[in-house]
Structure formats: structure tokens, C-alpha cells
Coordinates of C-alpha atoms in Angstrom, one line a residue:
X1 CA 0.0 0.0 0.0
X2 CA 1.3 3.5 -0.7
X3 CA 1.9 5.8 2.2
X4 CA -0.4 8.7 2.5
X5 CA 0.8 12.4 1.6
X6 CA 0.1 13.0 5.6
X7 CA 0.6 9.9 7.3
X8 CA 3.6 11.2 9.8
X9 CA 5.6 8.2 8.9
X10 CA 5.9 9.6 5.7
X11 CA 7.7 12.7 6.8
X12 CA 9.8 10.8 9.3
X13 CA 11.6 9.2 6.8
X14 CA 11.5 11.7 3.7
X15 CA 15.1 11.2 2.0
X16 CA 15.8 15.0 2.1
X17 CA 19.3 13.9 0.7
X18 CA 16.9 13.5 -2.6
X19 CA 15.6 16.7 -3.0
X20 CA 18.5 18.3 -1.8
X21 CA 20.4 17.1 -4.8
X22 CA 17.5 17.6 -7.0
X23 CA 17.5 21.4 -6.1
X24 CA 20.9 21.8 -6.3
X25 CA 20.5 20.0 -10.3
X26 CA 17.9 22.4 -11.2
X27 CA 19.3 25.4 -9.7
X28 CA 22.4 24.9 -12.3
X29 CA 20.4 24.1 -15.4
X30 CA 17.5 26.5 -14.3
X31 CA 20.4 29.3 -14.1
X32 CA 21.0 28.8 -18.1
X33 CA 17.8 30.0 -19.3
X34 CA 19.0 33.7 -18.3
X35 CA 22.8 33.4 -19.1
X36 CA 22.6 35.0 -22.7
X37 CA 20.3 38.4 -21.6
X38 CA 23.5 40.0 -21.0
X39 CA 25.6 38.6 -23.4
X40 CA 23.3 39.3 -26.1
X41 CA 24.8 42.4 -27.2
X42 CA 28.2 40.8 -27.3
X43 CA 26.5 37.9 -29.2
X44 CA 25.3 40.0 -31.8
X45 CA 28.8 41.2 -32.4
X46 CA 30.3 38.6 -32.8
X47 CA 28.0 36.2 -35.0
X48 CA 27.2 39.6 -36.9
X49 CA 23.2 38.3 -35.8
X50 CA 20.6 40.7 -35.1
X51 CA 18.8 41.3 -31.9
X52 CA 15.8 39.2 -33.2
X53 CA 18.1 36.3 -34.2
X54 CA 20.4 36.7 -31.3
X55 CA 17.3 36.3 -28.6
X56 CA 16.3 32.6 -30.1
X57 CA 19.3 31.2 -28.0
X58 CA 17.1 31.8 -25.2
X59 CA 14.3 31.6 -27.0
X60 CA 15.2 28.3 -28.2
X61 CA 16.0 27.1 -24.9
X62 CA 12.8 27.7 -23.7
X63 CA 11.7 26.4 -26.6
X64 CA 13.0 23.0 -26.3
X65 CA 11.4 22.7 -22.6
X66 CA 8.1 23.7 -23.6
X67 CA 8.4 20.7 -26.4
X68 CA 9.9 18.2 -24.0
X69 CA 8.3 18.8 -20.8
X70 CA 5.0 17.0 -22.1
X71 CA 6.9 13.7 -22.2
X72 CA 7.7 13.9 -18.7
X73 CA 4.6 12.8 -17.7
X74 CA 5.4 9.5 -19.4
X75 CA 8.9 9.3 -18.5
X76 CA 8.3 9.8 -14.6
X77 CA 5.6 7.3 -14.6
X78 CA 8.1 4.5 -16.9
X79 CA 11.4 5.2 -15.5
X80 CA 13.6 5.4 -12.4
X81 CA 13.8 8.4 -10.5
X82 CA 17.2 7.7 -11.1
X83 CA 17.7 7.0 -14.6
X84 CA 15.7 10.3 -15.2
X85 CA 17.5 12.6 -13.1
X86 CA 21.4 10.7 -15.1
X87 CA 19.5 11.6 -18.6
X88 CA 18.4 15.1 -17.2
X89 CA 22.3 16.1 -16.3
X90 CA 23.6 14.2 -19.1
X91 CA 21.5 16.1 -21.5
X92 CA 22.5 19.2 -19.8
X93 CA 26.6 19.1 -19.5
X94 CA 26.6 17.4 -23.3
X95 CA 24.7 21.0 -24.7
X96 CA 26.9 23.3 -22.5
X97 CA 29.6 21.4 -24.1
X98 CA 28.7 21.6 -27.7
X99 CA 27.9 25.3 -26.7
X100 CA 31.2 25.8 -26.0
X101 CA 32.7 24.7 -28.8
X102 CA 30.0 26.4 -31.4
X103 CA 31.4 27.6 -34.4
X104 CA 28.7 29.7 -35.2
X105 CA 25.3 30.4 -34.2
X106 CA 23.1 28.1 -36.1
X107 CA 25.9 25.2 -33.6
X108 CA 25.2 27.5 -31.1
X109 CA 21.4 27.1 -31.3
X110 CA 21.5 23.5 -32.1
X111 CA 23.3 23.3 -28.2
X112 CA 20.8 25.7 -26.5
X113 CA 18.3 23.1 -27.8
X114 CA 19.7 20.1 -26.1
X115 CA 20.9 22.0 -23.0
X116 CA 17.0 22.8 -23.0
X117 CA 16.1 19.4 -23.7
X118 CA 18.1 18.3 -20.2
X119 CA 16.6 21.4 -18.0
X120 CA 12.7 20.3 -19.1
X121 CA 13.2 17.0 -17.8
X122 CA 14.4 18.0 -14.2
X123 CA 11.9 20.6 -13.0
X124 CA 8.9 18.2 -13.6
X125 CA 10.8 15.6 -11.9
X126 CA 11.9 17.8 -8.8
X127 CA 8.2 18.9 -8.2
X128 CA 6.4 15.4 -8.6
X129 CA 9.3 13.9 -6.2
X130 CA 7.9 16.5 -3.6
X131 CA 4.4 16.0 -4.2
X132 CA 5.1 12.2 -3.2
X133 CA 7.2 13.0 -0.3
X134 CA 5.9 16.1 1.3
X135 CA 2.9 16.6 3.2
X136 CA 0.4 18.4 1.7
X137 CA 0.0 20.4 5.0
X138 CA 4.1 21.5 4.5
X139 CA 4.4 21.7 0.7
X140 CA 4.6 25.1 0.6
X141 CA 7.4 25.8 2.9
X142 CA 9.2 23.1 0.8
X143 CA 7.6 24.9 -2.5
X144 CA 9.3 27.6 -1.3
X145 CA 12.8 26.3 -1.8
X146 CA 11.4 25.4 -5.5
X147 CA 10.8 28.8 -5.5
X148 CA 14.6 29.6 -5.1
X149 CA 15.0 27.6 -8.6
X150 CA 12.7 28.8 -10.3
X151 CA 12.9 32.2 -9.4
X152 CA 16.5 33.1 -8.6
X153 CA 18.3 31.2 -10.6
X154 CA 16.5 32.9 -13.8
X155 CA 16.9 36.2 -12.0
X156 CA 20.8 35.5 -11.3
X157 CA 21.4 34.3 -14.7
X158 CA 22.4 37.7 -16.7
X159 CA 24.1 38.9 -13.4
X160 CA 26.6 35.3 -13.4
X161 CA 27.0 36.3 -16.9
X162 CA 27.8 39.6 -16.7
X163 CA 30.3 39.4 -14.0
X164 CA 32.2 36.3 -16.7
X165 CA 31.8 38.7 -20.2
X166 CA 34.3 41.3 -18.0
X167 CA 36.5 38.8 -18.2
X168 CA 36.2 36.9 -21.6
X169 CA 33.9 35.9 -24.2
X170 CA 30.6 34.7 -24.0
X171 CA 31.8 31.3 -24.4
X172 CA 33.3 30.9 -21.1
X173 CA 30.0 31.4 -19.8
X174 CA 29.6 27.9 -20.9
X175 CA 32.9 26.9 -20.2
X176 CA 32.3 27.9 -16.2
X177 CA 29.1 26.1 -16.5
X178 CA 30.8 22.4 -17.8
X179 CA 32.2 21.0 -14.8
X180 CA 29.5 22.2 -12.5
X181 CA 27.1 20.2 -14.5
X182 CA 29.2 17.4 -14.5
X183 CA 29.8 17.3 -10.7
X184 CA 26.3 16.9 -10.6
X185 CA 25.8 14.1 -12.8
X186 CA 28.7 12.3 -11.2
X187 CA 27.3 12.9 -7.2
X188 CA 23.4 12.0 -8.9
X189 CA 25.1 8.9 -10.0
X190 CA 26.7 7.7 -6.7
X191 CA 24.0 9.1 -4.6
X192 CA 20.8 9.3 -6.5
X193 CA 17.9 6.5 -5.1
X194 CA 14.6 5.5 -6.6
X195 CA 11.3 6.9 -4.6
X196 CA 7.5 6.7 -6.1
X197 CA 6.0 3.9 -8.0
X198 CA 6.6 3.0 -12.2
X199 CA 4.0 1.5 -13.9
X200 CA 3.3 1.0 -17.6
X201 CA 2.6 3.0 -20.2
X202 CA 3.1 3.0 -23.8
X203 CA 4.8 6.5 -25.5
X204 CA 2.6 7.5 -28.2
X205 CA 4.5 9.4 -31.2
X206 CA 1.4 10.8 -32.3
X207 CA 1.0 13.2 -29.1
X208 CA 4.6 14.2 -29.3
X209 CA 4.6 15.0 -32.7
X210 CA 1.5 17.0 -32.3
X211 CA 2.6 18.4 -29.3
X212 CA 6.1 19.8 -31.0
X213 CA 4.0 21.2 -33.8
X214 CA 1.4 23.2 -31.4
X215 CA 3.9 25.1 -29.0
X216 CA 6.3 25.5 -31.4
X217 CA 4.1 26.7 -34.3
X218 CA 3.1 29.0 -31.2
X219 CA 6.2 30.6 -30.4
X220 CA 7.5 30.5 -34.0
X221 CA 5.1 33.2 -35.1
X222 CA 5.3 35.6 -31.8
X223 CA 8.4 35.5 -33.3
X224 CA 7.5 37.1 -36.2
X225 CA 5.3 39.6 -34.8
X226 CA 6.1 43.1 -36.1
X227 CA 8.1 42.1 -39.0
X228 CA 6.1 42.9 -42.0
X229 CA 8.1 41.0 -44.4
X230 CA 6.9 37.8 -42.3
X231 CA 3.5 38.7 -42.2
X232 CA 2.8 35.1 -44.6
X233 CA 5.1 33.0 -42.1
X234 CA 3.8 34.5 -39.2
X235 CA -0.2 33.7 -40.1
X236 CA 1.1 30.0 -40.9
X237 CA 3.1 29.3 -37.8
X238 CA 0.0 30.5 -35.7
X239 CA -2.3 28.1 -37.9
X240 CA -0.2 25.6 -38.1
X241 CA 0.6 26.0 -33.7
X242 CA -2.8 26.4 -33.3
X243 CA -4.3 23.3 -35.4
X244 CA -1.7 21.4 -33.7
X245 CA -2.9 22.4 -30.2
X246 CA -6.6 21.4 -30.9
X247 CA -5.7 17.7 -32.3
X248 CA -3.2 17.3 -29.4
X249 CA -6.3 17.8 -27.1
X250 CA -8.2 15.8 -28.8
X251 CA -6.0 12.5 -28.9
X252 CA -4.8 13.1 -25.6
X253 CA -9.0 13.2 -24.6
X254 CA -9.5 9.7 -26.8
X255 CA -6.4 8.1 -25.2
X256 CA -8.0 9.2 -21.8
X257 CA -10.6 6.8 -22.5
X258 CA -8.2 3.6 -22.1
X259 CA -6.3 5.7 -19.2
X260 CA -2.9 6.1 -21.1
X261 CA -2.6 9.8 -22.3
X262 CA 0.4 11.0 -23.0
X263 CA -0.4 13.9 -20.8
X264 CA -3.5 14.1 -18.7
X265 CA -5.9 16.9 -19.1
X266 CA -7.9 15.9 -16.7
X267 CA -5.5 18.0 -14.6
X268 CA -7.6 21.0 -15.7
X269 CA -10.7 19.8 -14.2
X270 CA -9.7 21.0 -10.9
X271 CA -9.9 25.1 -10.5
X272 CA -6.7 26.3 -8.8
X273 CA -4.7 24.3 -11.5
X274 CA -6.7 26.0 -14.2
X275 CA -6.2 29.3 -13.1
X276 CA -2.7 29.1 -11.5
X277 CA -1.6 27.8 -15.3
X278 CA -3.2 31.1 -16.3
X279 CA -1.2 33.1 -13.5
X280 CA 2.2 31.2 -13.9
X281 CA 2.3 32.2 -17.9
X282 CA 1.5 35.6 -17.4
X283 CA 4.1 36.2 -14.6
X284 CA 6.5 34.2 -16.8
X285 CA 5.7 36.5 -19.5
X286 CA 6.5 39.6 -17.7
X287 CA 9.7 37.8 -15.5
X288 CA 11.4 36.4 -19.1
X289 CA 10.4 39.4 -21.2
X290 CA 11.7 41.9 -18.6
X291 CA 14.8 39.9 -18.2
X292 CA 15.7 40.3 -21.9
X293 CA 14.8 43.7 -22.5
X294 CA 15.8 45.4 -19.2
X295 CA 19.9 44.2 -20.0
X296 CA 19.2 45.7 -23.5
X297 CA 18.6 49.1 -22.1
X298 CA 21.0 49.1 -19.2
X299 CA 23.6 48.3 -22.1
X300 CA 22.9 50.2 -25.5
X301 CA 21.3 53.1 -24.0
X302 CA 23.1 53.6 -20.8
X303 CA 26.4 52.6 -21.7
X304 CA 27.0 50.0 -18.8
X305 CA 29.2 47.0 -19.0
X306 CA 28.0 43.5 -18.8
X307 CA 29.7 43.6 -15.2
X308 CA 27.5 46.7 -14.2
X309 CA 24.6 45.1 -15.8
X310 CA 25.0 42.2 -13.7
X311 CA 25.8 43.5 -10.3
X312 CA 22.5 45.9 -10.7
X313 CA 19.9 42.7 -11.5
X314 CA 21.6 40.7 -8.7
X315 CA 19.4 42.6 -5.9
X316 CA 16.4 41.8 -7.3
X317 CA 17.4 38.5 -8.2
X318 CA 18.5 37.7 -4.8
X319 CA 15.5 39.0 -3.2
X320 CA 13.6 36.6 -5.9
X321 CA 15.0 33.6 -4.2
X322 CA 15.6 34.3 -0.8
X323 CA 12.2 35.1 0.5
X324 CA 11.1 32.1 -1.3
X325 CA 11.0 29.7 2.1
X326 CA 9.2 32.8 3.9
X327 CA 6.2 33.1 1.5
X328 CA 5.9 29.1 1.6
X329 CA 5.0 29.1 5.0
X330 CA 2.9 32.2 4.8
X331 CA 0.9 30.4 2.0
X332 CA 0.8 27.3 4.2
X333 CA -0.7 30.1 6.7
X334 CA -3.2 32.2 4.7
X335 CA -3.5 30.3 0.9
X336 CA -2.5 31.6 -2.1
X337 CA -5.4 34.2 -3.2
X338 CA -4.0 36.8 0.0
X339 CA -0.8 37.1 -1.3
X340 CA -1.4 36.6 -5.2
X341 CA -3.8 39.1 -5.7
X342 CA -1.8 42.2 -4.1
X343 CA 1.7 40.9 -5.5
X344 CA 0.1 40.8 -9.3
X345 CA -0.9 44.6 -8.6
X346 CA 2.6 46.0 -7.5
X347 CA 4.1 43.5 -10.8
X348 CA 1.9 45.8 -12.8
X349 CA 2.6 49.3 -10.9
X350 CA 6.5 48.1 -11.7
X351 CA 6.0 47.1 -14.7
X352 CA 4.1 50.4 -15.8
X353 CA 6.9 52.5 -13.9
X354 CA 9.7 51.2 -15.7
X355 CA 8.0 52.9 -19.0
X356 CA 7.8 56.1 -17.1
X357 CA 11.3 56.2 -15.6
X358 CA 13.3 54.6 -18.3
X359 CA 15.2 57.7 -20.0
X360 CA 18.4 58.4 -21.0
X361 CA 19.7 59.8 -17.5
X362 CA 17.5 57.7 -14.6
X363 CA 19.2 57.3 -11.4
X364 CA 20.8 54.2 -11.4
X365 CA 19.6 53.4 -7.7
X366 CA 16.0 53.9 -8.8
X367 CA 16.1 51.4 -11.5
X368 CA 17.3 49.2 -8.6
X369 CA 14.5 49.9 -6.6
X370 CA 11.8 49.3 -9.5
X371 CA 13.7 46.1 -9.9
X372 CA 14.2 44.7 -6.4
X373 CA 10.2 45.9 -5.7
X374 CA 9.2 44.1 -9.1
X375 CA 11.1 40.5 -8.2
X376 CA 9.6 40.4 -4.5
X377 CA 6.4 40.7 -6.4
X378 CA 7.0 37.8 -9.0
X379 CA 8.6 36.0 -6.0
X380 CA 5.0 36.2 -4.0
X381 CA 2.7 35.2 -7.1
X382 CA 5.1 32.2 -8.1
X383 CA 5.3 30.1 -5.0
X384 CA 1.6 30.4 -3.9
X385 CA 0.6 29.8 -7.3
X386 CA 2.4 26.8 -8.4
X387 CA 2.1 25.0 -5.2
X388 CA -2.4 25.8 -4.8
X389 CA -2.0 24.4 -8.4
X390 CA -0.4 20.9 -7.8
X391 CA -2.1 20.3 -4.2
X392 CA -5.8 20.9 -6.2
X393 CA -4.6 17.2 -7.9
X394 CA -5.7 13.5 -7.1
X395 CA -1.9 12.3 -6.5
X396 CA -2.3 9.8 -9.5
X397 CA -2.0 13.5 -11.7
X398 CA 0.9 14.6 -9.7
X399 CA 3.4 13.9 -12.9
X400 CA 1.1 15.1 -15.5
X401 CA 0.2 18.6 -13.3
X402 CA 4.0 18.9 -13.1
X403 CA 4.6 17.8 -16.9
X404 CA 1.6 20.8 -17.6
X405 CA 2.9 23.5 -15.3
X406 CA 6.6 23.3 -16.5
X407 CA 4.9 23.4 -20.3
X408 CA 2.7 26.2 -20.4
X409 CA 5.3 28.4 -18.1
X410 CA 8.2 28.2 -20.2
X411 CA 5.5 28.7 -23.4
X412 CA 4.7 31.8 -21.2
X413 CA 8.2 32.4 -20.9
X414 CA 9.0 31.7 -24.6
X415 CA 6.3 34.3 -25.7
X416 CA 7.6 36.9 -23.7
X417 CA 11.1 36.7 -25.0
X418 CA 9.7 36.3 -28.4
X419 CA 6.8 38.5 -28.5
X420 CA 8.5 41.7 -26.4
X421 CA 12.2 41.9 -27.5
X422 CA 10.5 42.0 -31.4
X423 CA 8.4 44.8 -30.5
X424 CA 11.0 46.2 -29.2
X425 CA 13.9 45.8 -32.3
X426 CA 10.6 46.6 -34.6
X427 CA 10.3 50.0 -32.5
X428 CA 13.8 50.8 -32.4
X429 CA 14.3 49.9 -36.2
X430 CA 11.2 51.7 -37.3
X431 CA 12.5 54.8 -35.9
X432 CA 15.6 54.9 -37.5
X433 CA 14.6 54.7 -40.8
X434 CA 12.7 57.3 -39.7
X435 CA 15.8 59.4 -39.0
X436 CA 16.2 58.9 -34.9
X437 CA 19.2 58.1 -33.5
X438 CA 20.0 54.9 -32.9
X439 CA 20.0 55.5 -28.6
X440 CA 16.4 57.3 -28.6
X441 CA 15.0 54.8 -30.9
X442 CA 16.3 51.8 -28.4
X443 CA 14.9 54.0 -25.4
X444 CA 11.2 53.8 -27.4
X445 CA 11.5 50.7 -28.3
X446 CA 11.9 50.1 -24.4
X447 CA 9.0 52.3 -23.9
X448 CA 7.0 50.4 -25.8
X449 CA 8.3 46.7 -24.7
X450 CA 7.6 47.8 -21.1
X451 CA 3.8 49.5 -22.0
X452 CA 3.0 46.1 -23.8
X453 CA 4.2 44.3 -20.5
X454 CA 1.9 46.2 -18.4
X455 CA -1.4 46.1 -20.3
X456 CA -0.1 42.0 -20.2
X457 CA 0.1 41.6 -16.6
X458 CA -3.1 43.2 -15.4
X459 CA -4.7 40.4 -16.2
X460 CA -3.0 38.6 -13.5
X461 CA -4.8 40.7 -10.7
X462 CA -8.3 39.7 -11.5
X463 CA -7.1 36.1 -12.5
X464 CA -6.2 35.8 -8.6
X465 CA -9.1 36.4 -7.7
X466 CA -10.4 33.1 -8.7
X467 CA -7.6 31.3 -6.4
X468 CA -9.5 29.2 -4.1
X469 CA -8.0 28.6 -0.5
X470 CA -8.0 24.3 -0.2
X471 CA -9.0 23.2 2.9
X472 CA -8.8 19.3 2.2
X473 CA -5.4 17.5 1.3
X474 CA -6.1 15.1 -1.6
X475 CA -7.4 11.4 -1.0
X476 CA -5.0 8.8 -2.4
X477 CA -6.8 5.7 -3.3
X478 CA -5.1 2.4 -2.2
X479 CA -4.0 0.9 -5.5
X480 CA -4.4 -2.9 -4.3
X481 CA -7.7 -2.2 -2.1
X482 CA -9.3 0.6 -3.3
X483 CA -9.8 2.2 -0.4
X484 CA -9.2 5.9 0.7
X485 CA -6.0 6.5 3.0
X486 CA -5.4 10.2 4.1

């Protein structure tokens, strides 16, 4: 019989060592979605790439995770903890090597997409070891170290970077990044154990192929948004993402019938999943396009170096991650709705006040202060969110909640770097053919990136709204005697 989620022996003999290690994996490949922000510029310059091209190596990062995190659910429920958590790193440390040693961007891309391919696998598989481990009465203290990952780490990225490209090229951020990965892979080995059940379950190639087609036929055309020479490509990606999303649904809906979807949507018949999907890609939105746009301007219209670029996100970013143990216990407290709801409104008021104070001469400490204020807020939506989401499951949806939540947030993410750093090279371009300088039309182009953001992330205040406060755990059934354990 499986243990309950609250029986105390549970929690007597959790294997902290595992997540421990499992943070520790995910904070290192979590860290390289951000890497690039700052070393865009510097990127550009030396592929000879433009800022739209230039942004796909993170776009393309996310990319790959929003296309492989589907499988998870399959992979988690077929394979050893441990075998998934070797293929994860493996994955990982054999892109940051091939990223390294790109000769040119199109290698360079090729990389980003297998380093992604290793990072999807090991958030799903972090958050469904704690949902089988944790008790649903502590998950969000526990959330809260998640929270460090998948917060901080992002937020840390283009300050890591930064504080490297003063000292070389944007290869060594790669280089730096190797043996870290590796020593991960090799202590996973030695000390990685098994915990949950397997059972069977048959891939279907159909679903994946689907699934590729959708989200990337998605992102491919916010892409292409603003470019008026790919106004045909960008009208066929979204057809082509979008017909792809509706037959996904449906075959994962008719494989639902014999219990073997590839992932489960019955995940969305529970509320606080629905809507914290809805609040997690919104806030990744803002977070991702922020994080590429904000370096941009610090850069190319301030003059700073990728070293002061750094050290000026690293509050914010810090902040991100540090409080995140502090808001898990408030949430284990009060619920979600208390803090989402007011932290969605000051992301907005930042978000807006960024287009008003971004000029050519802003004092660097109150860019500082907009960003540290603006990361506390992402920091309280995130936590509360994603952890009412997966406790509103039945634990046999544990791997297909996590498999949906590391999807659709990275598509969030993936559509913010897409969608706002082309408004923003569209804006700045338009502008100088119009005669601008080449500063002022970058500082517009900001203006505009940051206006888009705003009008963006309102809609995450009245979504919170609709965040119910659970006040029953889930009910696990006993597999061999069908009866309810709590």
C-alpha cells in the first residue's frame, strides 16, 4: 500500500538527501535559461546576428522545454527516478559542451536546444518527487525552496554572466558552467535512489509530434510579430501551432478513455490548477520578457558594461530567491489568493513605472529599486501559485500537473522573450529609418516593450481572484484495495 501524503511516517523518513540534490540540479540548469540576456549584445557582435536572431538562444532554450516537458509525464511514470535525473544532467553538461565549442550560431542554437532538452526534464521531476514526499500540509514551505530555482536562478542568470563577459567571451560562460554540471551528474550517480512507483505506459508518437507542432508553431510566429516581411510565415506558424494544439487535445481526450494519455488533461478539471496555469504564464511572461529587454537598455542606452549590468539585477534577483521559504509558510498560513492578488498589482505598478522612468539619464539606484520591488512581487505570485495548483490534484496526476505547469510556463516564458524583444527591435528599427538616432529609438523601443508588458500583466490581478484557499489534502486511493487513505 502506498503511504499517504500525511501519514507522519511519511515525513519521518523523507530522503531530504533526494531533493537536496535535485534542487541543487535544477538550480544549475534553471540558471542557463537567463545566461545570454547580458551577453546578447556581445553575441550579436560577434555572430554579426541581429537582436531578433540573437534572442532565439534563449528563446530556443525555452523552446525545447516547452516541447519536451510533455513527455515527462510518461517518462516519470516509466522510468527510475534515477535514470531520469542521469538523462536530465547528461542532457545538460553534453549541450553546455557543444555550446562551448559552437562555431557559429546556427551550432550555437542546435546546443541551447539540447541544454534545454536536459533542464525540461528536471523541474517536472523535482516537483512530482515532492508531491510524493511532502505533506500536503508543509508543501509550501518546501515549495518555497522550489521557489529559489525557479525564481533566482533565472533572476541570477544575466548577473553570473555579466560578472564572466568582463573577463572573456561569451563562451566561457559555458565553459564555467561544464564542470558544474558534471559534478552533478557524477554525485546523482553515486547518490541518486529510486522513490515513487513506475507502472506501464506506452509513448505515443502521435502526441509528441502534435505536441512539438502546437507550442512550437506558437512561439515561432510571436516571433514574427512586427516584421512585415513575415507577415505570410507568421499567419502560418500560428495556424499551423494552433491546429496542432486542438488535435493534441483531442488525442490526448480519446487516449484518456483507455487511461494512457500522453499527458493528462484531466488535470484542468480541478480550478486552482486551471487558473494558476493562467497566472504562472503571465508572470513568466513579464519575468522572461523583462529579463531580456531590461539588459538591453541598461547596455545600449546607458552605456554600462556586462559587469555593471550584472551587479544591478543581482538585488532583485536575490531577493527573488531568498524570501522564497518565507512566502511558503505564509501560504501554508493564509492560501494563495491573500498574497497573489496584491503581489500581481505592485508587478503591474512596476512594470508600468519602468516605461515612465526609463530615460536616457535615470538614477541608477531607482532602476534598482523598481527592480528589487518588481522580483519580490514575481517571487510572492510564483510560490503560492504553483504549489495551490499541484495540491488541487488527485496524487495519481501529480506527474502530468507537473509535466503541464513546466509546459505552459516556459511557453509563457518563450512568448515573452519572443513576442517583447520583437516589439522592441521593430520599434527601435522603425525609428531609425525614420531618421532617430539609434539611442532614442532603443529608449522607445523600451517604452513600448515595457507598455506592452503592463497592459499584459493586469490580467494577472483579476485572475487571482479566482484562487480558491484548499482546505482538504487530496485522498490517495489504495492501488491494491481501493480504499481511501489520508
Amino acid at each position: 500500500m502506498r503511504p499517504s501524503m500525511t501519514d507522519p511516517r511519511t515525513e519521518e523518513k523523507t530522503p531530504w538527501g533526494v531533493i537536496g540534490l535535485m534542487l541543487g540540479a535544477a538550480f544549475v540548469v534553471i540558471l542557463n535559461e537567463t545566461t545570454m540576456a547580458v551577453a546578447l549584445p556581445s553575441l550579436m557582435h560577434d555572430l554579426e546576428v541581429s537582436a531578433q536572431t540573437a534572442q532565439w538562444v534563449s528563446t530556443g532554450f525555452m523552446l525545447a522545454m516547452a516541447i519536451v516537458i510533455p513527455t515527462t509525464g510518461f517518462l516519470l511514470n516509466r522510468f527510475t527516478t534515477r535514470q531520469i535525473f542521469l538523462a536530465a544532467m547528461g542532457l545538460f553538461s553534453l549541450g553546455t559542451l557543444m555550446a562551448a565549442l559552437a562555431p557559429g550560431f546556427a551550432a550555437l542554437l542546435v546546443a541551447r536546444l539540447v541544454q534545454g532538452s536536459g533542464t525540461a526534464i528536471m523541474m517536472p521531476l523535482l516537483m512530482t518527487t515532492i508531491l510524493q514526499l511532502v505533506p500536503v500540509q508543509r508543501r509550501g514551505q518546501v515549495m518555497g525552496f522550489v521557489s529559489i530555482v525557479m525564481s533566482m536562478a533565472p533572476a541570477m542568470g544575466p548577473t553570473i554572466s555579466g560578472l564572466i563577459l568582463q573577463f572573456g567571451s561569451w563562451r566561457w560562460i559555458f565553459w564555467v558552467m561544464l564542470p558544474i554540471a558534471l559534478i552533478m551528474l557524477v554525485v546523482g550517480a553515486v547518490r541518486m535512489v529510486d522513490v515513487g512507483d513506475r507502472r506501464a505506459q506506452r509513448l505515443d508518437p502521435i502526441s509528441v509530434v502534435l505536441s512539438a507542432l502546437g507550442f512550437g508553431g506558437l512561439v515561432f510566429a510571436l516571433n514574427k510579430v512586427g516584421d512585415p516581411t513575415g507577415v505570410p510565415v507568421l499567419i502560418g506558424a500560428l495556424i499551423a501551432g494552433a491546429v496542432g494544439l486542438v488535435l493534441f487535445a483531442l488525442r490526448q481526450i480519446a487516449l484518456q478513455r483507455t487511461d494512457q494519455p500522453f499527458l493528462d488533461l484531466r488535470t484542468f478539471t480541478h480550478h486552482n490548477f486551471t487558473v494558476g496555469i493562467g497566472l504562472l504564464m503571465i508572470g513568466f511572461l513579464s519575468l522572461m520578457g523583462v529579463a531580456l529587454v531590461f539588459p538591453i537598455y541598461l547596455q545600449d542606452v546607458r552605456g554600462l558594461d556586462t559587469m555593471a549590468t550584472g551587479l544591478l539585477l543581482l538585488p532583485g534577483g536575490l531577493a527573488m530567491g531568498l524570501l522564497g521559504p518565507v512566502i511558503g509558510r505564509l501560504f501554508d498560513r493564509f492560501g494563495a489568493r491573500v498574497l497573489v492578488v496584491p503581489a500581481a498589482a505592485v508587478m503591474t505598478a512596476m512594470i508600468f513605472a519602468l516605461t515612465l522612468v526609463t530615460t536616457a539619464h535615470t538614477p541608477i539606484a531607482l532602476l534598482v529599486a523598481i527592480h528589487v520591488v518588481l522580483s519580490l512581487a514575481l517571487s510572492f505570485m510564483f510560490t503560492p501559485t504553483f504549489t495551490a495548483a499541484l495540491n488541487d490534484l488527485d496524487p495519481k496526476l501529480y506527474s502530468h500537473g507537473s509535466a503541464l505547469v513546466g509546459t505552459l510556463q516556459q511557453v509563457g516564458g518563450a512568448a515573452g522573450a519572443a513576442l517583447l524583444i520583437t516589439v522592441m527591435a521593430q520599434r527601435a528599427a522603425g525609428l531609425e529609418r525614420a531618421g532617430i538616432d539609434r539611442v532614442n529609438a532603443l529608449l522607445e523601443g523600451t517604452h513600448a516593450t515595457f507598455t506592452l508588458a503592463g497592459f499584459i500583466a493586469l490580467a494577472a490581478v483579476g485572475l487571482g481572484l479566482f484562487l480558491r484557499r484548499s482546505t482538504m489534502p487530496p485522498v490517495a486511493l489504495d492501488e491494491e484495495h481501493s480504499t481511501p487513505v489520508h
